[in-house]
Coordinates of C-alpha atoms and ligand atoms in Angstrom, one line a residue:
M1 CA 126.2 230.7 82.6
H2 CA 124.7 228.6 80.4
S3 CA 127.6 226.8 79.1
K4 CA 128.9 226.6 83.0
Q5 CA 125.7 225.0 83.8
I6 CA 126.5 222.1 81.6
F7 CA 129.8 221.9 82.5
A8 CA 128.7 221.7 85.9
M9 CA 126.4 218.9 85.3
V10 CA 128.9 217.0 83.5
A11 CA 131.6 217.3 86.2
A12 CA 128.9 216.0 88.8
G13 CA 128.4 213.2 86.6
I14 CA 131.8 212.2 86.6
L15 CA 132.0 213.0 90.3
S16 CA 129.5 210.7 91.3
A17 CA 130.7 207.5 89.1
S18 CA 134.3 208.1 90.5
A19 CA 132.9 208.3 93.8
A20 CA 130.9 205.2 93.8
H21 CA 133.9 203.3 92.1
A22 CA 136.0 204.7 95.1
Q23 CA 133.8 203.2 97.5
Q24 CA 133.6 200.0 95.9
S25 CA 137.2 199.6 95.7
A26 CA 137.9 200.9 99.0
A27 CA 137.9 197.8 101.2
N28 CA 140.2 196.3 98.6
Q29 CA 142.5 199.4 99.2
V30 CA 143.5 198.5 102.5
P31 CA 145.7 195.3 102.8
E32 CA 146.0 193.0 105.6
I33 CA 149.2 193.7 107.4
P34 CA 150.1 191.6 110.3
G35 CA 149.2 193.2 113.9
L36 CA 146.5 195.3 112.3
P37 CA 143.2 194.8 113.7
Q38 CA 140.3 194.6 111.1
A39 CA 138.6 197.7 112.8
A40 CA 141.6 199.6 111.8
R41 CA 141.4 198.2 107.8
T42 CA 137.2 199.3 108.2
A43 CA 138.3 202.7 109.3
A44 CA 141.1 203.3 107.0
A45 CA 138.6 202.0 104.3
S46 CA 136.3 204.5 105.6
I47 CA 138.4 207.4 104.1
D48 CA 136.5 209.0 101.5
P49 CA 138.3 210.9 98.4
E50 CA 135.3 212.9 98.2
K51 CA 135.2 214.3 101.5
I52 CA 138.6 215.2 101.1
R53 CA 137.8 217.0 97.7
A54 CA 134.8 219.0 99.6
H55 CA 137.4 220.0 102.4
V56 CA 140.0 221.2 99.7
R57 CA 137.4 223.1 97.3
F58 CA 135.9 224.8 100.6
L59 CA 139.4 225.9 102.0
S60 CA 140.7 227.0 99.1
L61 CA 137.4 229.5 97.9
D62 CA 138.2 233.1 97.1
L63 CA 136.1 233.8 100.2
L64 CA 138.9 232.6 102.6
E65 CA 141.3 235.2 101.4
G66 CA 144.4 233.1 100.7
R67 CA 144.2 232.2 104.7
G68 CA 146.9 234.6 105.6
P69 CA 147.7 233.9 109.5
G70 CA 146.3 236.7 111.8
Q71 CA 143.7 237.7 109.1
R72 CA 140.1 236.9 108.7
G73 CA 140.3 234.2 106.0
A74 CA 142.9 232.5 108.1
E75 CA 140.5 232.6 111.1
L76 CA 137.7 231.4 109.0
A77 CA 139.8 228.3 107.7
A78 CA 140.7 227.6 111.8
E79 CA 137.0 227.8 112.8
Y80 CA 136.1 225.5 109.8
I81 CA 138.6 223.1 110.8
A82 CA 137.1 223.3 114.7
T83 CA 133.6 222.6 113.4
Q84 CA 134.7 219.6 111.3
F85 CA 136.4 218.2 114.4
A86 CA 133.3 219.0 116.5
L87 CA 131.2 217.4 114.0
D88 CA 133.0 214.3 113.8
G89 CA 133.1 213.6 117.3
V90 CA 136.8 215.1 117.9
E91 CA 137.7 216.1 121.0
P92 CA 139.0 219.5 121.8
A93 CA 143.0 219.6 122.7
G94 CA 144.0 223.4 122.6
D95 CA 143.9 226.0 125.6
N96 CA 141.3 226.1 127.9
G97 CA 138.8 223.1 126.7
T98 CA 138.9 224.9 123.0
Y99 CA 140.2 223.6 119.8
F100 CA 142.6 226.5 119.6
Q101 CA 146.0 227.0 120.3
R102 CA 147.0 230.6 120.4
V103 CA 150.3 231.5 118.9
P104 CA 151.4 235.2 119.4
L105 CA 153.4 236.3 116.4
V106 CA 155.2 239.2 115.5
A107 CA 155.8 240.6 112.2
V108 CA 159.0 242.5 111.2
H109 CA 159.6 244.7 108.0
T110 CA 162.9 246.3 108.1
I111 CA 162.7 250.0 106.7
E112 CA 165.4 250.2 104.0
D113 CA 165.9 253.6 103.6
K114 CA 165.8 254.4 107.3
T115 CA 168.2 251.4 108.1
R116 CA 172.1 252.1 107.9
F117 CA 175.1 249.3 108.1
S118 CA 178.8 250.2 108.1
F119 CA 182.1 248.4 108.9
V120 CA 184.2 250.7 111.2
P121 CA 188.2 249.2 111.2
A122 CA 190.3 249.9 114.3
D123 CA 192.5 252.2 112.2
G124 CA 191.0 253.4 108.9
R125 CA 188.1 254.8 107.3
Q126 CA 184.3 253.5 108.1
V127 CA 182.9 251.6 105.2
D128 CA 179.2 252.1 104.6
L129 CA 176.9 249.0 103.1
A130 CA 174.5 249.5 100.5
Y131 CA 170.9 248.2 102.1
G132 CA 169.5 245.4 99.6
T133 CA 172.6 245.1 97.2
E134 CA 175.3 244.5 99.7
I135 CA 173.4 243.6 103.0
V136 CA 169.7 242.3 104.5
S137 CA 168.8 241.9 108.1
K138 CA 165.9 241.7 110.2
D139 CA 165.6 242.7 114.1
Q140 CA 164.3 239.4 115.3
T141 CA 163.4 240.8 118.9
G142 CA 160.4 243.3 117.3
Q143 CA 161.8 246.5 118.6
A144 CA 161.1 249.6 116.3
A145 CA 164.6 250.8 116.5
A146 CA 168.1 249.1 117.4
D147 CA 171.6 250.9 117.5
L148 CA 174.5 248.4 117.4
D149 CA 178.4 249.0 117.6
A150 CA 180.0 245.6 118.0
P151 CA 183.3 243.8 117.2
V152 CA 183.0 241.0 114.5
V153 CA 184.0 237.7 115.0
F154 CA 184.7 235.3 112.1
V155 CA 183.3 231.5 113.5
G156 CA 183.9 229.9 109.9
Y157 CA 180.7 227.7 109.9
G158 CA 179.2 228.5 113.1
I159 CA 179.1 225.1 113.9
H160 CA 179.3 223.2 117.2
A161 CA 178.8 219.3 116.6
P162 CA 180.2 217.4 119.3
E163 CA 179.2 214.2 117.1
Y164 CA 181.6 215.3 114.5
N165 CA 183.9 216.7 117.0
W166 CA 183.2 219.8 115.1
D167 CA 183.6 223.2 117.0
D168 CA 183.7 226.3 115.3
Y169 CA 183.4 228.7 118.3
A170 CA 186.6 227.6 119.8
G171 CA 189.0 230.2 119.7
P172 CA 193.2 229.7 119.2
N173 CA 193.8 228.4 122.7
H174 CA 191.0 226.1 122.6
T175 CA 188.8 228.1 125.1
E176 CA 185.4 229.0 123.7
I177 CA 185.4 232.8 122.3
D178 CA 183.3 234.9 123.9
L179 CA 180.3 235.9 121.5
K180 CA 178.6 238.2 124.2
G181 CA 177.1 241.6 122.6
K182 CA 179.2 240.6 119.4
I183 CA 178.5 240.1 115.7
A184 CA 179.4 236.5 114.4
L185 CA 180.6 236.4 110.8
V186 CA 179.3 232.8 109.5
I187 CA 179.7 230.9 106.3
V188 CA 176.6 229.5 104.8
N189 CA 176.4 225.8 104.4
E190 CA 178.2 223.2 106.1
P191 CA 181.9 221.6 105.8
P192 CA 181.9 219.8 102.3
S193 CA 182.3 216.2 102.9
E194 CA 181.8 212.8 101.0
D195 CA 182.0 210.9 104.3
E196 CA 178.6 209.6 105.2
K197 CA 180.2 209.9 109.0
F198 CA 181.1 213.5 108.6
F199 CA 178.0 215.8 108.3
K200 CA 176.2 213.0 106.2
G201 CA 178.3 213.3 103.4
K202 CA 176.6 215.1 100.6
A203 CA 173.5 215.2 102.5
L204 CA 172.7 218.5 104.3
T205 CA 172.2 218.4 108.2
Y206 CA 170.4 221.2 110.1
Y207 CA 174.0 222.4 111.1
G208 CA 174.2 223.8 107.6
R209 CA 170.6 225.3 107.5
W210 CA 170.8 229.2 107.8
T211 CA 168.5 229.0 110.9
Y212 CA 171.0 226.9 112.9
K213 CA 173.4 229.5 112.4
Y214 CA 171.1 232.2 113.8
E215 CA 170.0 230.4 116.9
E216 CA 173.7 229.0 117.7
A217 CA 175.1 232.4 117.8
A218 CA 172.0 233.9 119.8
R219 CA 172.5 231.2 122.3
R220 CA 176.0 232.3 122.6
G221 CA 174.6 236.0 123.5
A222 CA 175.3 237.3 120.0
V223 CA 173.6 240.4 118.9
G224 CA 173.6 240.2 115.2
V225 CA 174.8 237.3 112.6
L226 CA 176.6 238.2 109.0
I227 CA 175.8 235.1 106.9
V228 CA 178.3 235.0 104.0
H229 CA 176.5 234.2 100.9
R230 CA 178.5 232.9 98.1
T231 CA 175.9 231.1 95.3
D232 CA 177.4 227.8 94.8
L233 CA 177.5 227.1 98.8
A234 CA 174.0 228.3 98.9
S235 CA 172.5 226.7 96.2
Y236 CA 170.7 229.9 95.2
G237 CA 171.6 233.5 94.1
W238 CA 171.5 236.8 95.8
E239 CA 168.3 237.6 94.3
V240 CA 166.5 234.8 96.5
V241 CA 168.1 236.1 99.8
R242 CA 167.4 239.7 98.8
N243 CA 163.3 239.2 97.9
S244 CA 162.8 237.1 100.8
Q245 CA 164.1 239.9 102.9
A246 CA 161.9 242.4 101.4
I247 CA 158.7 241.2 102.6
E248 CA 157.7 241.3 106.2
K249 CA 158.9 237.9 108.4
S250 CA 157.3 236.8 111.4
Y251 CA 158.5 235.6 114.7
L252 CA 157.2 233.6 117.7
Q253 CA 157.1 236.5 120.3
G254 CA 159.6 235.9 122.8
D255 CA 161.1 233.1 120.7
P256 CA 164.0 232.4 123.0
N257 CA 166.0 231.4 119.7
A258 CA 165.1 234.6 118.2
T259 CA 166.9 237.5 120.2
L260 CA 169.3 238.9 117.1
R261 CA 169.1 242.7 116.5
A262 CA 170.6 242.1 113.0
A263 CA 169.8 238.7 111.7
A264 CA 172.0 239.3 108.3
W265 CA 173.2 237.9 104.9
I266 CA 176.1 239.9 103.4
Q267 CA 177.0 239.8 99.9
H268 CA 180.2 237.7 99.3
D269 CA 182.2 240.6 97.8
V270 CA 181.3 242.4 100.7
A271 CA 182.6 239.8 103.3
Q272 CA 185.9 239.6 101.1
R273 CA 185.9 243.8 101.7
L274 CA 185.6 243.1 105.4
F275 CA 188.2 240.1 105.1
T276 CA 190.8 243.0 103.7
L277 CA 189.9 245.8 106.2
A278 CA 190.8 243.2 109.1
G279 CA 193.8 242.3 107.2
L280 CA 192.7 238.8 106.8
G281 CA 193.8 238.3 102.9
N282 CA 191.5 236.1 100.9
L283 CA 188.1 235.1 101.6
D284 CA 187.4 231.8 99.4
Q285 CA 190.7 230.6 100.8
A286 CA 189.6 231.2 104.4
I287 CA 186.4 229.3 103.3
D288 CA 188.6 226.3 102.0
Q289 CA 190.5 226.4 105.4
A290 CA 187.2 226.8 107.9
G291 CA 186.0 223.2 106.0
K292 CA 189.0 220.9 106.8
P293 CA 189.0 219.2 110.2
G294 CA 191.3 220.9 112.6
A295 CA 192.2 223.6 110.4
F296 CA 190.2 226.4 111.9
H297 CA 190.0 228.6 114.9
A298 CA 187.3 231.4 115.7
V299 CA 189.1 234.9 115.5
E300 CA 187.8 238.4 116.5
L301 CA 188.5 240.9 113.7
P302 CA 189.8 244.5 114.4
V303 CA 186.6 245.6 112.9
R304 CA 183.3 246.5 114.3
L305 CA 180.0 246.5 112.8
R306 CA 178.0 249.7 113.5
A307 CA 174.2 249.8 112.8
H308 CA 171.0 252.0 113.3
I309 CA 167.8 249.5 112.2
E310 CA 164.5 250.8 112.0
S311 CA 161.5 248.3 111.5
R312 CA 157.8 248.3 110.9
V313 CA 156.4 246.1 113.4
R314 CA 153.0 244.3 113.6
R315 CA 151.7 242.0 116.8
Y316 CA 149.4 239.7 116.1
V317 CA 147.8 236.3 117.2
S318 CA 146.8 233.3 115.0
A319 CA 145.7 229.9 116.0
N320 CA 146.9 226.0 115.6
V321 CA 143.8 223.9 115.9
V322 CA 144.0 220.7 118.1
G323 CA 141.7 217.7 118.4
R324 CA 142.2 214.3 119.9
V325 CA 140.3 211.2 119.8
P326 CA 141.0 209.1 123.1
G327 CA 142.7 205.5 122.9
A328 CA 141.3 202.5 123.8
S329 CA 143.8 201.3 126.6
A330 CA 143.5 201.9 130.0
A331 CA 146.8 203.4 130.0
E332 CA 145.9 205.7 127.4
Q333 CA 146.0 208.6 129.9
T334 CA 149.6 208.1 131.0
G335 CA 150.6 206.1 128.3
N336 CA 153.8 207.4 126.1
Q337 CA 152.5 206.1 122.6
A338 CA 150.5 209.1 121.2
V339 CA 150.6 209.7 117.7
L340 CA 150.2 213.0 116.3
Y341 CA 149.1 214.2 112.6
S342 CA 149.8 217.5 111.6
A343 CA 149.1 219.7 108.3
H344 CA 149.4 223.6 108.3
Y345 CA 146.1 225.2 107.0
D346 CA 147.8 229.0 106.5
H347 CA 148.7 230.0 103.2
L348 CA 149.9 233.5 101.8
G349 CA 146.8 235.8 101.8
I350 CA 146.5 238.3 99.3
D351 CA 148.8 239.8 97.2
P352 CA 148.8 243.8 98.0
D353 CA 150.0 244.7 94.6
A354 CA 147.2 242.7 92.9
K355 CA 145.7 245.0 89.9
P356 CA 142.2 244.3 88.9
D357 CA 142.2 242.1 86.0
A358 CA 142.5 243.3 82.2
N359 CA 139.4 242.1 81.0
G360 CA 137.8 244.7 83.2
C361 CA 135.4 242.3 85.2
G362 CA 137.1 244.2 88.2
K363 CA 137.9 241.4 90.3
L364 CA 141.4 240.9 92.0
D365 CA 143.0 238.0 91.8
G366 CA 145.7 238.0 93.7
I367 CA 144.5 235.5 96.5
Y368 CA 146.8 233.0 97.2
N369 CA 144.1 230.0 97.5
G370 CA 146.8 227.7 98.3
A371 CA 144.4 224.7 97.2
A372 CA 147.4 222.0 97.1
D373 CA 149.7 223.8 99.2
N374 CA 147.9 223.1 101.6
G375 CA 144.4 222.3 101.1
T376 CA 145.1 218.9 100.4
G377 CA 147.0 218.3 103.5
C378 CA 143.9 219.8 105.7
G379 CA 141.7 217.8 103.6
I380 CA 143.6 214.7 104.6
L381 CA 144.1 215.4 108.1
L382 CA 140.4 215.7 108.5
E383 CA 139.4 212.5 106.9
L384 CA 141.6 210.8 109.0
A385 CA 140.5 212.7 112.2
R386 CA 136.6 211.6 111.2
A387 CA 137.7 207.9 110.4
F388 CA 139.5 207.6 113.7
A389 CA 137.0 209.1 115.6
Q390 CA 134.2 207.2 114.1
S391 CA 135.8 203.7 114.3
S392 CA 134.3 201.0 116.0
Q393 CA 137.5 200.5 117.6
R394 CA 140.3 202.6 118.6
P395 CA 143.9 201.9 118.7
P396 CA 145.6 201.9 122.4
H397 CA 146.9 205.4 122.6
A398 CA 145.4 209.0 122.0
V399 CA 145.7 210.2 118.6
Y400 CA 146.1 213.8 118.0
F401 CA 145.3 215.9 114.9
A402 CA 147.1 219.4 114.4
S403 CA 146.0 221.8 112.1
V404 CA 148.9 224.5 112.2
T405 CA 149.4 228.2 111.4
A406 CA 152.2 230.4 110.1
E407 CA 154.2 227.4 108.1
E408 CA 155.0 229.8 105.4
Q409 CA 156.1 232.0 107.6
G410 CA 158.9 229.9 108.6
L411 CA 156.9 226.7 110.5
L412 CA 156.3 228.9 113.4
G413 CA 152.8 227.2 114.5
S414 CA 154.5 223.8 114.5
Q415 CA 157.3 224.9 116.2
Y416 CA 155.0 226.9 119.0
L417 CA 152.9 223.2 118.7
G418 CA 156.5 221.6 119.6
M419 CA 157.2 223.9 122.6
H420 CA 153.4 223.7 124.0
P421 CA 152.6 220.2 123.0
P422 CA 149.2 219.1 124.0
I423 CA 150.7 216.3 126.2
P424 CA 154.5 216.1 127.0
A425 CA 156.7 215.5 123.7
A426 CA 158.3 212.3 125.5
R427 CA 154.8 210.8 125.3
I428 CA 154.0 211.0 121.7
A429 CA 155.5 208.1 119.5
L430 CA 155.1 209.9 116.3
D431 CA 154.0 212.8 114.0
L432 CA 152.8 212.1 110.3
N433 CA 152.8 215.3 108.4
Y434 CA 151.0 216.2 105.2
D435 CA 152.0 219.0 103.1
M436 CA 150.8 219.8 99.8
L437 CA 149.9 216.8 97.7
L438 CA 148.9 217.2 94.4
P439 CA 145.5 215.4 94.0
I440 CA 146.5 213.9 90.0
G441 CA 145.6 210.3 90.5
I442 CA 146.8 207.3 92.5
P443 CA 150.5 207.1 93.6
R444 CA 152.6 203.9 93.3
S445 CA 155.8 205.7 95.0
V446 CA 155.8 207.7 98.2
S447 CA 158.8 210.2 99.6
L448 CA 159.3 209.6 103.5
G449 CA 162.5 211.5 104.3
G450 CA 163.4 211.0 107.7
A451 CA 161.4 207.5 108.5
E452 CA 164.9 206.0 107.6
R453 CA 166.3 207.6 110.9
M454 CA 164.1 205.7 113.4
D455 CA 163.3 202.1 114.6
F456 CA 160.0 202.3 113.0
W457 CA 161.5 201.9 109.5
P458 CA 161.0 198.2 109.1
T459 CA 157.5 198.8 109.8
V460 CA 157.3 201.8 107.4
Q461 CA 158.8 199.5 104.8
T462 CA 156.4 196.7 105.2
V463 CA 153.2 198.9 105.0
A464 CA 154.6 200.6 102.1
H465 CA 155.2 197.6 100.2
A466 CA 151.7 196.3 101.0
F467 CA 149.9 199.5 99.8
D468 CA 152.0 199.1 96.5
L469 CA 154.1 202.2 97.2
A470 CA 157.7 202.0 96.0
L471 CA 160.1 203.8 98.8
L472 CA 161.9 206.8 97.0
P473 CA 165.2 207.9 98.2
D474 CA 165.6 211.8 98.4
P475 CA 166.5 213.4 95.2
T476 CA 168.3 216.2 96.4
P477 CA 169.8 215.2 99.6
G478 CA 171.9 218.3 100.0
A479 CA 168.8 220.5 99.8
G480 CA 167.9 219.7 103.4
H481 CA 163.8 219.0 102.8
Y482 CA 163.7 217.3 106.3
Y483 CA 164.5 220.7 107.9
R484 CA 161.5 222.5 105.7
S485 CA 158.4 221.3 106.9
D486 CA 156.4 221.3 110.0
H487 CA 157.2 217.5 110.8
F488 CA 160.8 219.0 111.8
S489 CA 159.6 221.6 114.4
L490 CA 158.7 218.2 116.2
A491 CA 161.6 216.2 115.3
R492 CA 163.5 219.2 117.1
V493 CA 161.7 218.4 120.4
G494 CA 162.8 214.8 120.1
I495 CA 159.2 213.8 118.7
P496 CA 160.1 210.9 115.9
A497 CA 158.2 212.9 112.8
F498 CA 158.3 212.7 108.9
S499 CA 156.2 214.0 106.3
V500 CA 154.1 211.5 103.7
D501 CA 154.7 212.5 100.4
Q502 CA 154.0 211.2 97.0
G503 CA 156.5 210.5 94.4
E504 CA 156.3 210.7 90.7
L505 CA 155.0 207.5 89.8
F506 CA 151.0 207.1 89.6
E507 CA 148.9 204.3 88.2
G508 CA 148.1 204.2 84.6
H509 CA 151.2 206.7 83.7
T510 CA 154.8 206.7 83.2
P511 CA 157.4 208.3 85.7
E512 CA 157.6 211.3 83.1
W513 CA 153.8 212.1 83.4
G514 CA 154.5 212.4 87.0
R515 CA 157.3 214.6 86.9
A516 CA 156.0 216.8 84.3
Q517 CA 153.1 217.4 86.4
A518 CA 154.9 218.2 89.4
E519 CA 157.1 220.3 87.3
D520 CA 154.0 222.2 85.9
Y521 CA 152.8 222.7 89.0
V522 CA 155.8 223.8 90.4
D523 CA 156.6 226.3 87.5
H524 CA 153.0 227.8 87.2
H525 CA 151.1 227.5 90.5
Y526 CA 153.3 227.0 93.5
H527 CA 152.8 229.9 95.6
Q528 CA 151.2 231.7 93.1
P529 CA 147.7 232.8 93.1
S530 CA 146.8 230.0 90.6
D531 CA 147.2 227.1 93.2
E532 CA 143.1 227.2 92.8
Y533 CA 140.9 224.0 93.2
R534 CA 140.1 222.1 90.0
S535 CA 136.7 220.3 89.9
D536 CA 139.0 217.7 87.5
W537 CA 141.0 216.6 90.5
D538 CA 141.2 213.2 91.5
F539 CA 141.5 212.7 95.0
R540 CA 141.6 209.1 95.1
G541 CA 145.8 209.4 95.6
N542 CA 145.1 211.8 98.7
A543 CA 142.9 209.3 100.0
K544 CA 145.2 206.5 99.3
L545 CA 148.1 208.1 101.4
A546 CA 145.5 209.0 104.1
R547 CA 144.7 205.3 104.7
F548 CA 148.7 204.5 104.4
G549 CA 149.2 207.1 107.2
L550 CA 146.4 205.5 109.5
V551 CA 147.8 202.4 109.2
L552 CA 151.2 203.8 110.4
G553 CA 149.6 205.6 113.1
W554 CA 147.7 202.7 114.1
L555 CA 151.0 200.3 114.4
A556 CA 152.8 203.0 116.3
S557 CA 150.2 203.0 119.0
S558 CA 150.0 199.3 119.1
Q559 CA 153.7 198.7 119.2
P560 CA 155.1 197.1 122.2
T561 CA 157.1 200.1 123.1
S562 CA 157.5 203.8 121.4
V563 CA 159.0 204.5 118.4
E564 CA 162.4 206.1 118.9
W565 CA 165.2 207.4 117.1
L566 CA 168.2 205.4 116.0
S567 CA 171.0 205.7 118.2
G568 CA 173.1 208.6 117.0
D569 CA 170.9 210.4 115.4
E570 CA 170.8 214.2 115.7
F571 CA 167.5 214.4 117.3
E572 CA 168.1 211.6 119.7
A573 CA 170.0 214.0 122.5
A574 CA 166.5 215.9 122.0
R575 CA 164.6 212.8 122.8
K576 CA 166.4 211.6 125.4
A577 CA 166.3 215.2 127.2
S578 CA 162.2 215.4 126.8
Q579 CA 162.2 211.7 128.5
T580 CA 164.1 212.9 131.5
K581 CA 161.7 215.7 132.1
Ligands
ZN1 ZN1 153.7 226.8 100.9

């Protein structure tokens, strides 16, 4: 107790010193940028790293029980965020004049020992599959039990991409193969390419993500999808697939994109067995063939999938917290240049298997505090909201703030927000998302994957340069990071969107130091109960990236026309569709 008090006093001394320093230099930390009014600089300079710290500390307290969606801790977090909005003068922009947008969810857990899958060839004996080691599956419809007996159709990579003149659903006679009531067998990832103009070369497009495969087959009326897992193509082993399926998975209730009775993965060897039953020969050769332009046709196999699936189903509601600051121009009610900031507040809740700790104090510490992930993004979002709301002037158009739920369940809160935006998607010029920014110092580089895909990119480059932030290329384009964060939910309804993330270069340190910090976090704290608030964290970097985002948003709001995707981008069609609604 005593030593703790001393530590607290020392820490407080350090904090107030660093706070004073931060305020002094804040004014100098917002550079002059052409087209940016002085009021915007003042608003950005008001962003206070110690306020971000206070939000992060509160949101990651054990009292909030890991902010699992549908649980008490997440409700407390949502209430806290809404209360901060209210205190700062941010208007409600959720349902019925509140700050809350209700997101109806359904959690599905496959009951392994009551679930059966078999292949039934037209001639020959039924082959039973071992659940877990050979196949894993989820019933996306949220029914407690389902029975399937349907033919399997091999559709290669399961991709229909008109812009690459690619259609895996074309049958041998060039008509689209009928998938209604059937099971699609698909390969993970996308056709291999070195050509930038063909599936973006080495970079992964959304067509390569397993979520796309489920959605596309479901759109075509399939009742099930079997994704063939091969470690080199997936870039992760079967254990990863198996573990991620062993826990419950949530869906939006009534999601038109999630209608599969069996959203399943099968082991490579099992897929080979299926190929042999169907008389199709070598699977790996077929995979090679399916990746070559013009060399593949969808084919129905003389094999049926028979399944009995039982699920434990839990329906629940969580909320996005949505606020708004009106714009200054007369056109703000009708204009199409609103700016949206987003950051998820949910995390993983409490580990149900956590045991009292060994030193006998009896305290459960299976609490996933989620201080960095994503207390930091929430702290930044709240400071942005305060700075805009209290600014002496406002940007021309409205600014929206959405702290979304169920990101860890698969970007579900943001998906719901995209489907039900506070104003039509076509009227939102830009979404800037913040997720997990380790508060370890002042960054000198940023990673803004996706920003280069929009006509706003030259402005982004100018602002980054002015903030002394080097722009980093995506280090692992094949991993498809763009499709794994909340901004993607907004991009898919057409809104130009990207996340503001820091790189590895920090003031006073080598890049190796920054990399070591990031690796240590990923190895020891990421998605673990030890992602806890630390009093020695330095929030000046979070503040810097909040200021950077404020300036970007202000400029997007003030441009003569809205931000748009570059022509030919994969989200351009969604944008155009939203603008004709
Ligand atoms: Zn996370």
